[in-house]
Coordinates of C-alpha atoms in Angstrom, one line a residue:
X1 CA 3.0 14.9 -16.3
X2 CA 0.0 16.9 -16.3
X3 CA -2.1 17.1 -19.7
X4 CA -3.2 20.1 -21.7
X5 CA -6.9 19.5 -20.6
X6 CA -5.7 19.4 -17.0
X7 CA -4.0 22.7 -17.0
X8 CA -6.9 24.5 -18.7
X9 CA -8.8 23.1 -15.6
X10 CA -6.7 24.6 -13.4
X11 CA -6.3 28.0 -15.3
X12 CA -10.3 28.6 -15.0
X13 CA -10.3 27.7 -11.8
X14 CA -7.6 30.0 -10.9
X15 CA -9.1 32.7 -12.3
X16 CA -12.5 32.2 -10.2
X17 CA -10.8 31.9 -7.1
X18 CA -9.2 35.5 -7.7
X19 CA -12.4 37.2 -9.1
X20 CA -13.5 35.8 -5.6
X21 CA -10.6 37.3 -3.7
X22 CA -11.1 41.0 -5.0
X23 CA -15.1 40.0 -3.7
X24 CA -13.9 39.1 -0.4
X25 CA -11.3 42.0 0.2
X26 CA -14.7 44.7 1.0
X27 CA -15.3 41.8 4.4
X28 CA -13.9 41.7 7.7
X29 CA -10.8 39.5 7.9
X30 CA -12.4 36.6 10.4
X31 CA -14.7 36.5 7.7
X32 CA -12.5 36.6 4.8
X33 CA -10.9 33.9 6.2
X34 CA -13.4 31.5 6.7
X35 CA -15.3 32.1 3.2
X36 CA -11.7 31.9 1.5
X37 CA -11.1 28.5 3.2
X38 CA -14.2 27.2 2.1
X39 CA -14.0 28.4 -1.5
X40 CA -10.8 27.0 -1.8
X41 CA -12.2 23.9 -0.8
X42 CA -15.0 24.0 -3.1
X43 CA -12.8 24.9 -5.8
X44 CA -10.9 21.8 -4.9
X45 CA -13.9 19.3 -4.9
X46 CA -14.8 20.6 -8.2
X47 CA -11.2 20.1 -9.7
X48 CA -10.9 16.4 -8.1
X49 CA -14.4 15.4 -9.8
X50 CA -13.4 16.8 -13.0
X51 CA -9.9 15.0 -13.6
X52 CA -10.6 11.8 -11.9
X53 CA -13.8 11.8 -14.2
X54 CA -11.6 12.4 -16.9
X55 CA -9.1 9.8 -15.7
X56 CA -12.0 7.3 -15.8
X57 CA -12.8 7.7 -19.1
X58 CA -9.0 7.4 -20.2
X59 CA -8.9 4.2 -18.3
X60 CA -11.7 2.9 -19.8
X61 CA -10.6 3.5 -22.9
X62 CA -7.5 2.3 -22.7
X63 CA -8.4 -1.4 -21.2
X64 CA -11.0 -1.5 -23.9
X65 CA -7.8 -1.9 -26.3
X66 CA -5.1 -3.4 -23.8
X67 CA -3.0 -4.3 -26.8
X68 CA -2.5 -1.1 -28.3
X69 CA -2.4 0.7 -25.2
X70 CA 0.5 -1.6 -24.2
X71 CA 2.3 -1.0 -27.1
X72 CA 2.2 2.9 -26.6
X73 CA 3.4 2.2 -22.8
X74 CA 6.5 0.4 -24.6
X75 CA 7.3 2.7 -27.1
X76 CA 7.4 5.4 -24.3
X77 CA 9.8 3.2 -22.4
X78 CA 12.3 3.1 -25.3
X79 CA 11.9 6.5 -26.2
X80 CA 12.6 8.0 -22.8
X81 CA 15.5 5.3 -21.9
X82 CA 18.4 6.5 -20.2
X83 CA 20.9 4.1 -21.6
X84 CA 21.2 3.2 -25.5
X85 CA 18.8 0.7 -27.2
X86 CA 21.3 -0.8 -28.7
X87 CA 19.6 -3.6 -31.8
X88 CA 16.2 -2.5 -30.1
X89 CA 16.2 0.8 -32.5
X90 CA 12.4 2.5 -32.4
X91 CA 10.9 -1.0 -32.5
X92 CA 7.7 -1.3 -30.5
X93 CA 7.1 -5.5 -31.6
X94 CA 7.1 -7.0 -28.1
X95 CA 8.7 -10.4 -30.0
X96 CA 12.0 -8.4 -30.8
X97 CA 11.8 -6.5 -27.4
X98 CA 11.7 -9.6 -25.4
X99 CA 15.1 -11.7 -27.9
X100 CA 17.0 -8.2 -26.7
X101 CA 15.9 -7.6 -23.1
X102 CA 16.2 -11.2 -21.3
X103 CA 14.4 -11.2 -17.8
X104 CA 16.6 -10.2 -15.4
X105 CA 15.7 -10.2 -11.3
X106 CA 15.8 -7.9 -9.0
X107 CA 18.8 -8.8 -7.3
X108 CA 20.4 -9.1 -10.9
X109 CA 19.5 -6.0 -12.1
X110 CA 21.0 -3.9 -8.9
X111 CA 24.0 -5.5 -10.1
X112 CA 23.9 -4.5 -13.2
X113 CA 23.3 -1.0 -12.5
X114 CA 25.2 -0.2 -9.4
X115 CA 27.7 1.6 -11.8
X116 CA 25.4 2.6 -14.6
X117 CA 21.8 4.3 -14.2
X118 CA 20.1 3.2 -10.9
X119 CA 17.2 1.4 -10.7
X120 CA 13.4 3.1 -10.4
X121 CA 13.0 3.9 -7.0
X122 CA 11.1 2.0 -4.1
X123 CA 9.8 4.7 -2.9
X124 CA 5.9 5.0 -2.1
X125 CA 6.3 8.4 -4.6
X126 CA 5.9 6.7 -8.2
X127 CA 5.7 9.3 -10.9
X128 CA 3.7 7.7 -14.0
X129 CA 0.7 7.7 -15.3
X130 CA -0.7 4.8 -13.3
X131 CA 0.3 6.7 -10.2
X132 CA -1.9 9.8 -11.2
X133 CA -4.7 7.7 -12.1
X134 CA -4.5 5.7 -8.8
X135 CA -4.0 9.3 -6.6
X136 CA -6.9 11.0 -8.9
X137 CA -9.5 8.0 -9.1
X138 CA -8.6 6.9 -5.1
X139 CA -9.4 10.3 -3.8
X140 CA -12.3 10.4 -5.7
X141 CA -13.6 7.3 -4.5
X142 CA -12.9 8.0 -1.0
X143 CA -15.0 11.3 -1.1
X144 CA -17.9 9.6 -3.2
X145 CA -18.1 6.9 -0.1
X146 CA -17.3 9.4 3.1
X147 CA -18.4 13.0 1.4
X148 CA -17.2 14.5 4.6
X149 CA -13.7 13.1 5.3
X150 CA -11.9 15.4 2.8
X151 CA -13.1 18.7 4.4
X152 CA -10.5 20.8 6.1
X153 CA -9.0 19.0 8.5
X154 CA -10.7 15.8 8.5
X155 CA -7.5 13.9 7.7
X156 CA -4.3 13.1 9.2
X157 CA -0.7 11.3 7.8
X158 CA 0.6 9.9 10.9
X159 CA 3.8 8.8 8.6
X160 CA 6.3 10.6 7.2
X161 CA 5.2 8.6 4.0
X162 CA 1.9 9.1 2.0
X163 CA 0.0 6.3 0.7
X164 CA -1.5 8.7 -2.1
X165 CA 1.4 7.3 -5.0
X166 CA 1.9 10.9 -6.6
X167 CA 2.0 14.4 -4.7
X168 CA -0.6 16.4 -6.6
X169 CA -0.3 20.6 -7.1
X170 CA -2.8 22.9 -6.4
X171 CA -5.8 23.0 -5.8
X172 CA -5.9 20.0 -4.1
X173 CA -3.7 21.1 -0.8
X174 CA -6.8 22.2 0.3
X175 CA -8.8 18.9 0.5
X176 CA -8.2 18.6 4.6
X177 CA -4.2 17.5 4.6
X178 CA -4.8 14.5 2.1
X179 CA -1.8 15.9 -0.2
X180 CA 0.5 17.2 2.9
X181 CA 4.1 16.8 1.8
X182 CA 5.9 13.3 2.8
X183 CA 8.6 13.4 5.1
X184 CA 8.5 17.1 6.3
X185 CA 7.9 15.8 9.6
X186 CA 9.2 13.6 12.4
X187 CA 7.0 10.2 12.9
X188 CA 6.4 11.6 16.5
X189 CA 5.6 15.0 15.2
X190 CA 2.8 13.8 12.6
X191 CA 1.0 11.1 15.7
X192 CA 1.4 14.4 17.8
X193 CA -0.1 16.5 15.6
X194 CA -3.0 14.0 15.3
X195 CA -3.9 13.4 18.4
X196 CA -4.4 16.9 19.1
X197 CA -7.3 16.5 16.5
X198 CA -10.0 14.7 17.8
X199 CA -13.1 15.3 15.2
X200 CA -10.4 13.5 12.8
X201 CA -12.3 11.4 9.9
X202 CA -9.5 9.6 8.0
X203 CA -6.0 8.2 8.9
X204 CA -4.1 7.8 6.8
X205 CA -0.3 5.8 6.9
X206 CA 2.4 4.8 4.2
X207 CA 1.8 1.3 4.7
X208 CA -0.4 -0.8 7.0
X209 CA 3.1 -2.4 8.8
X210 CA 3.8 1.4 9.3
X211 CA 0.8 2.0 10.9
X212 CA 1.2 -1.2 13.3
X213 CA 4.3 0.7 14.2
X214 CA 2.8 3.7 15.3
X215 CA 0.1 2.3 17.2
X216 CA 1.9 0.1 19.5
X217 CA 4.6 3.4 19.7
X218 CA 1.5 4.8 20.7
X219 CA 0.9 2.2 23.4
X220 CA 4.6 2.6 24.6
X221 CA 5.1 6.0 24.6
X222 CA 1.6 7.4 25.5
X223 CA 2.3 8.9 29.0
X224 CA 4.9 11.2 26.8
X225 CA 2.8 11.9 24.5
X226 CA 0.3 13.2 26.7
X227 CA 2.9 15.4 28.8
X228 CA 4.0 17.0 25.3
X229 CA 0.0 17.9 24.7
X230 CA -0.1 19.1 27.7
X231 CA 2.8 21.1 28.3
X232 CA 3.0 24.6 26.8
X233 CA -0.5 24.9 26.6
X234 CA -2.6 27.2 29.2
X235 CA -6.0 26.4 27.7
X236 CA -8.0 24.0 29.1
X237 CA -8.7 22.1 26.0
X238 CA -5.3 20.3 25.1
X239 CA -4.9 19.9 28.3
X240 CA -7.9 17.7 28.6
X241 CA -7.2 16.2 25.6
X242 CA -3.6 14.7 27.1
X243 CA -6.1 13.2 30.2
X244 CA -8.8 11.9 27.2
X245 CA -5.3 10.0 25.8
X246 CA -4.1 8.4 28.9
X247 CA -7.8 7.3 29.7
X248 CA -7.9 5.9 26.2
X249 CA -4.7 3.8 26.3
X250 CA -6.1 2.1 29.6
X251 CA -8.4 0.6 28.2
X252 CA -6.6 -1.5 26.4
X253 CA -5.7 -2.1 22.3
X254 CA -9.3 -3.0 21.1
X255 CA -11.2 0.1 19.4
X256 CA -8.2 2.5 20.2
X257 CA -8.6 4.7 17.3
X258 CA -12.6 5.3 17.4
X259 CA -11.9 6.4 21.2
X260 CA -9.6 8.8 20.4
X261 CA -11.0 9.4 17.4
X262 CA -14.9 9.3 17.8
X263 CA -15.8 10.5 14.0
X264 CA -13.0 8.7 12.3
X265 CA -14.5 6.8 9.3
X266 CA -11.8 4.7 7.5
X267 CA -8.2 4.1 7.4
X268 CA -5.8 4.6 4.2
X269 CA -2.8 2.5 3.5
X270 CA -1.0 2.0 0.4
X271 CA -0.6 -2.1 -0.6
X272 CA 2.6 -2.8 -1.3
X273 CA 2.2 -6.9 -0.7
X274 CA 2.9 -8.7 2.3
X275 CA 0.5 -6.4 4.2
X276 CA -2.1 -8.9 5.3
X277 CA -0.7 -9.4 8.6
X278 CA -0.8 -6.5 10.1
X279 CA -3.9 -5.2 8.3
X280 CA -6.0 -8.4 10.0
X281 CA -4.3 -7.1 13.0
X282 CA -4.9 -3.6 12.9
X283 CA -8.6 -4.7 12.1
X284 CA -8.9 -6.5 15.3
X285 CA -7.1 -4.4 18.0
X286 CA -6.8 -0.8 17.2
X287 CA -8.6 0.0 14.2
X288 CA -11.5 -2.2 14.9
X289 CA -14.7 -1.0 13.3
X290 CA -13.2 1.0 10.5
X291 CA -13.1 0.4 6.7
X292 CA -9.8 0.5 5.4
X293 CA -8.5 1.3 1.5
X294 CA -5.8 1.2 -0.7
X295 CA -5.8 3.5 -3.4
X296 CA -3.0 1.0 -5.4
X297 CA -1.0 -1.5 -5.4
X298 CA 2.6 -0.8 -5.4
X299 CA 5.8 -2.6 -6.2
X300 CA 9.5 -1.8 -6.6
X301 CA 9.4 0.4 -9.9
X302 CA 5.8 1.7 -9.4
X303 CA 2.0 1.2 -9.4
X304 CA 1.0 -1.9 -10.7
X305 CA -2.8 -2.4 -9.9
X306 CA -5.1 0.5 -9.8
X307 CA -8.1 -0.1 -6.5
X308 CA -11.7 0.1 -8.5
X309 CA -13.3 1.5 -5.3
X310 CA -14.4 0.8 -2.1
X311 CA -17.2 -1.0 -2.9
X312 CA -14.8 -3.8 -4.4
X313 CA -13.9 -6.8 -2.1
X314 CA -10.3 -6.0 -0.5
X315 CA -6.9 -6.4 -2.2
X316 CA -8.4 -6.5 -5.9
X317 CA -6.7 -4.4 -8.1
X318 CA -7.1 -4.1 -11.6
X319 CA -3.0 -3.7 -13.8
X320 CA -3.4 -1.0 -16.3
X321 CA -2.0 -1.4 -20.0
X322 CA 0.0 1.9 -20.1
X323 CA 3.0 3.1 -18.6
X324 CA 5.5 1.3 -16.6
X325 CA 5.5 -1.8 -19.3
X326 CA 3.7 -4.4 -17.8
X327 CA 4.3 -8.3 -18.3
X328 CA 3.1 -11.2 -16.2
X329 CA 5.4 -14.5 -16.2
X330 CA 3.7 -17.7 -15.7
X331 CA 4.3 -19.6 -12.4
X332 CA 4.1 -23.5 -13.1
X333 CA 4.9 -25.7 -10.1
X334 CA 8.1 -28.0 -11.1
X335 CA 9.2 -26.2 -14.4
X336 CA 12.0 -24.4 -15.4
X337 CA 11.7 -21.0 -15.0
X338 CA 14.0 -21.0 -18.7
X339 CA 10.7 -22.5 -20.4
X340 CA 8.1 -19.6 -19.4
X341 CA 7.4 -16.7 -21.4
X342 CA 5.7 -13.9 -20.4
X343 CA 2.1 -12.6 -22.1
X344 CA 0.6 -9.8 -22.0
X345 CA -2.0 -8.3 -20.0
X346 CA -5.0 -9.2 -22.2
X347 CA -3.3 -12.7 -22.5
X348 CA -3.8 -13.7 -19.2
X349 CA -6.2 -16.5 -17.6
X350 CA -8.3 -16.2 -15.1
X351 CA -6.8 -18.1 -12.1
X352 CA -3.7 -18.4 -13.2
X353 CA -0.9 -17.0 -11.1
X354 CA 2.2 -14.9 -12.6
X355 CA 5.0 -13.0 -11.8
X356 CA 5.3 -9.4 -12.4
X357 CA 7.3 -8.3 -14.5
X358 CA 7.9 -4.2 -14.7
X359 CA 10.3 -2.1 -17.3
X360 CA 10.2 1.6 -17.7
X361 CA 12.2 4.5 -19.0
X362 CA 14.7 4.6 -16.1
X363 CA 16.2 1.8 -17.3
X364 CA 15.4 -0.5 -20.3
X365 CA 15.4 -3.7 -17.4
X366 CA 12.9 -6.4 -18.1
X367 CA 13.0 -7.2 -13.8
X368 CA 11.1 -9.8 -12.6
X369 CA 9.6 -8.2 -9.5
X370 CA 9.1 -11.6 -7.1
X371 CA 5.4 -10.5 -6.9
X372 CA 3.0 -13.8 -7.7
X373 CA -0.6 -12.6 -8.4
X374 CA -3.4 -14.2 -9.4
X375 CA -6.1 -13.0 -11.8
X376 CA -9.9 -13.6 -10.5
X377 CA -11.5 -11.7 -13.0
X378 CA -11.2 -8.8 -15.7
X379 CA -12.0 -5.4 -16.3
X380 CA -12.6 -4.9 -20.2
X381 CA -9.2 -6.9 -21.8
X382 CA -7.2 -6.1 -18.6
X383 CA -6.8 -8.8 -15.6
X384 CA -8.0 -7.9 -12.1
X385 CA -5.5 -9.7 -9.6
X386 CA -4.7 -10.4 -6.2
X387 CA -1.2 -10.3 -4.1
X388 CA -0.4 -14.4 -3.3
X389 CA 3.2 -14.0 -2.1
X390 CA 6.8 -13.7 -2.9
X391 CA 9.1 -16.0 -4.6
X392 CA 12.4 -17.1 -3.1
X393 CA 10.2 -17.2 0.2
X394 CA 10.2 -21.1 0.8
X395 CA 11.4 -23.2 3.6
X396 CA 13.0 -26.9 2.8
X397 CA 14.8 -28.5 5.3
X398 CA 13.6 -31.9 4.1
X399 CA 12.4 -31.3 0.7
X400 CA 9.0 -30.1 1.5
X401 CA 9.6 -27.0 -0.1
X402 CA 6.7 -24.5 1.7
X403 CA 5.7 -21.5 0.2
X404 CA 5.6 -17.9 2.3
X405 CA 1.7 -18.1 1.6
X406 CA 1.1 -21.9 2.9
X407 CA 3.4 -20.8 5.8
X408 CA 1.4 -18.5 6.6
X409 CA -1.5 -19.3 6.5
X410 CA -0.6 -22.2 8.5
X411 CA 0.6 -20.3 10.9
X412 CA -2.4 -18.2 11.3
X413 CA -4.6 -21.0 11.5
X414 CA -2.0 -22.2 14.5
X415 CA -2.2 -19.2 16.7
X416 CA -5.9 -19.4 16.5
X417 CA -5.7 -22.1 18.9
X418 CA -4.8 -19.4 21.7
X419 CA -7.7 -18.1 23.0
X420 CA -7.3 -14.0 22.0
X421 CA -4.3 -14.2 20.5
X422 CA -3.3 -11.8 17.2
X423 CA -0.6 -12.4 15.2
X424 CA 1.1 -8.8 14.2
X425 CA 4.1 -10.0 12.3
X426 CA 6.4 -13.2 12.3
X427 CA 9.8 -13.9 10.6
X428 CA 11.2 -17.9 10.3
X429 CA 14.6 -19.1 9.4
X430 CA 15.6 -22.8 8.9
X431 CA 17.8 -24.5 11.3
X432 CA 20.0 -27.7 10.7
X433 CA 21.5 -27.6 14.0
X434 CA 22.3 -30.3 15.9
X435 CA 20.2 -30.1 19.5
X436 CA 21.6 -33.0 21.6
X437 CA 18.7 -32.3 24.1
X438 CA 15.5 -32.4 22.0
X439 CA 17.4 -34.8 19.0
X440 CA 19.4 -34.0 15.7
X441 CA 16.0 -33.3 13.2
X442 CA 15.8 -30.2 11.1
X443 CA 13.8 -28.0 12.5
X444 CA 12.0 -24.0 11.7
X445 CA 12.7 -21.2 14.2
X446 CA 9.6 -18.9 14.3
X447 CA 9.7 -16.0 16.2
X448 CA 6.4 -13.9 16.1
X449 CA 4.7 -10.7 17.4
X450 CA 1.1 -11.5 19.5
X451 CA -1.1 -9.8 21.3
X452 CA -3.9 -10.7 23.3
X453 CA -2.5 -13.8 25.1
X454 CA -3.4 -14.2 28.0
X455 CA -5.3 -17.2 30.1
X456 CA -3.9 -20.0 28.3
X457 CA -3.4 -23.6 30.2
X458 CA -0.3 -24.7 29.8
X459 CA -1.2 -27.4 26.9
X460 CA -1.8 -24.5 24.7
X461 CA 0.5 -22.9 26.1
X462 CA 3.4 -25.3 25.5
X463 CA 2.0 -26.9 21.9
X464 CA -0.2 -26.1 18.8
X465 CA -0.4 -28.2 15.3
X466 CA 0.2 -26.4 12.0
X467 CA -0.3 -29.2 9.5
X468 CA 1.9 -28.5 6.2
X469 CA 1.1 -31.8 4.2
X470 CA 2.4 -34.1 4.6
X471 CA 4.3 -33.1 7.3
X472 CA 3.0 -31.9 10.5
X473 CA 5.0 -29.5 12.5
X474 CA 4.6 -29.1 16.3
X475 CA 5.2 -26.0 18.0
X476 CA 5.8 -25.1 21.1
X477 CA 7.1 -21.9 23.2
X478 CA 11.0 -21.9 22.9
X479 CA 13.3 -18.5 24.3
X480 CA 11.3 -15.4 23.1
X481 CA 9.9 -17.4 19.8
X482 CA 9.0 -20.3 18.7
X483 CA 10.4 -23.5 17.3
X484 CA 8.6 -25.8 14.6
X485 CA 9.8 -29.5 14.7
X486 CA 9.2 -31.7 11.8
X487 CA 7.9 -35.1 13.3

């Protein structure tokens, strides 16, 4: 919800832009044009300075007193609940609101409400006050570092989702297409679209495992591409454009976006965990030699972490104290998960690691996300954390219980044995199948997504060593994966 101060902004400025129009009505139409565009542009700048200046100083005000700001974020969960409250009444004391509302996970709780009030959605279009912040204070950011990447058409959504967490009204349509709707368009559509824009300055992409998606559609299905900019078209310059694509693709995966895109600057993504993958590989390959940035960090229920700005080392995000509810839950190797109790944001220690826990209005839920984070540092009372992985993501064939992050790291570390190889994604199941051929041990399938392999003898080929301790795992080429072998 946009505040009273907001709205006055946007009433002034409205008024300006049609004392301007009644100015611009005496000019030729060409003319008209062009001066209305940039006006409306300037207009916008001035509006996105304004509120994400204001933003800032609501931000900073409210870390300053985490507490109190968390208790306001609670008492505007329970006064806009959906369901009844029940003993809750209009307390705001978090003791009493934690005796009534157990933890409940994710799984658990789409139980519970499959026949009551669903649950907030998962969708990258989170309507809160950390999501206007994030959308307000990210665009701001990204125009302070790249001034000219928001001018008219300097930016392109390439998926039909937008990492920007809230849709914002007008004025700010006019800052290039940063604000274009979300899913008006076909996937095919939007990389079409783009590619027919070559002085292109940002690109932008719901996630970064969408993007990797797009690209190596790109790679797959660039002769068509090319044929559908050509065909239609009986100027010379889309035409040459389609021969500039084909001429880009065949030269392989390494810097395709700069060559397509000579004046493009930096890539946008929103984080939503689990994104380190195919952000390392985008990096390498495609998008090699651009910045990329996430205006938040995102989780099933909303923003949770808020991006300070590009100057801050990547995947840092700082969790606000107001609205959704935020509590982190203590992850303690080897205890009970019955014996934790969550704290508050200004409770927590730097380097310990928690679980995020998320409630809001939708439903009065206490849901225990699966998101560990750890906190490496603090802005004012309020912890600035990292994404470490996902709970329930462990492999134990033989008690060695390894976590997704040790996996993968692991893992990467393995395929960095292969000369030019890039890991894009990987999935592993375990298998207690009996193999009569290669013996009757437990084992990991691994199948993964590389690029870049090429030239290997066939030791590499057939074996690298990802040491888990104490157990090290061999793994060799098996079918169109991989298979780990405890030994």
């Amino acid at each position: 919800m946009l505040l009273p101060p907001l709205l006055l902004l946007l009433l002034l400025l409205l008024l300006l832009l049609l004392l301007a129009l009644v100015r611009l009505q005496r000019r030729p139409q060409e003319a008209r044009l062009s001066r209305l565009a940039g006006l409306q542009h300037r207009v916008a700048g001035g509006a996105l300075r304004w509120a994400a200046a204001w933003q800032q100083r609501r931000l900073e005000q409210s870390t300053l007193h985490a507490g109190q700001s968390q208790q306001q974020a609670l008492r505007w969960c329970l006064q806009g609940a959906q369901r009844p409250r029940g003993p809750l009444g209009g307390t705001t004391d978090t003791s009493t609101f934690r005796n009534h509302l157990p933890l409940t996970k994710a799984s658990q709780a789409q139980e519970e409400e499959r026949a009551g009030q669903p649950l907030p959605s998962t969708s990258t279009q989170y309507y809160g006050e950390a999501s206007l912040q994030a959308t307000l204070l990210g665009l701001a950011a990204l125009n302070k570092a790249y001034p000219e990447v928001l001018a008219p058409g300097g930016v392109a959504c390439v998926t039909p989702t937008s990492p920007w967490p809230r849709p914002l009204p007008w004025p700010w349509h006019h800052l290039g297409q940063v604000v274009s709707a979300p899913g008006a368009k076909h996937p095919g559509a939007l990389l079409l679209e783009a590619l027919r824009s070559p002085g292109l300055r940002a690109l932008e992409a719901g996630t970064a495992a969408e993007l990797l998606d797009v690209f190596t559609g790109l790679e797959a299905d660039g002769k068509e591409l090319a044929e559908a900019m050509a065909a239609g078209n009986p100027g010379p310059r889309l035409p040459r454009r389609a021969a500039e694509l084909l001429e880009a693709l065949e030269r392989g995966p390494r810097g395709l976006a700069l060559r397509l895109w000579p004046k493009l600057q930096v890539v946008v993504t929103l984080d939503a965990g689990g994104q380190a993958e195919a952000v390392a590989a985008l990096g390498a390959l495609w998008c090699q030699g651009l910045a990329f940035f996430s205006p938040a960090y995102a989780a099933s229920g909303g923003v949770v972490g808020l991006n300070l700005g590009l100057e801050q080392p990547r995947g840092l995000y700082l969790l606000p104290p107001g609205a959704p509810f935020i509590e982190l839950l203590p992850v303690q190797e080897g205890a009970q998960e019955e014996a934790a109790s969550t704290v508050l944001l200004a409770e927590a220690q730097k380097g310990g690691e928690y679980e995020l826990v998320l409630t809001d209005h939708t439903s009065l839920t206490r849901c225990r996300l699966g998101d560990v984070v750890q906190v490496v540092g603090a802005y004012n009372q309020c912890p600035v954390v990292r994404f470490v992985c996902r709970l329930g993501q462990a492999l134990n064939v033989r008690g060695e219980d390894i976590q997704e992050d040790v996996f993968s790291e692991a893992l990467g570390r393995a395929v960095g044995q292969w000369p030019g190889a890039k890991l894009l994604d990987h999935s592993c199941v375990e298998s207690s199948i009996l193999d009569s051929s290669e013996g009757s041990a437990p084992h990991y399938e691994v199948f993964v997504a590389l690029r870049g392999l090429r030239n290997l003898s066939e030791e590499n080929r057939d074996k690298a060593t990802l040491l888990f301790p104490p157990w090290p795992l061999c793994m060799g080429t098996h079918g169109q994966g991989l298979r780990l072998c405890v030994t």
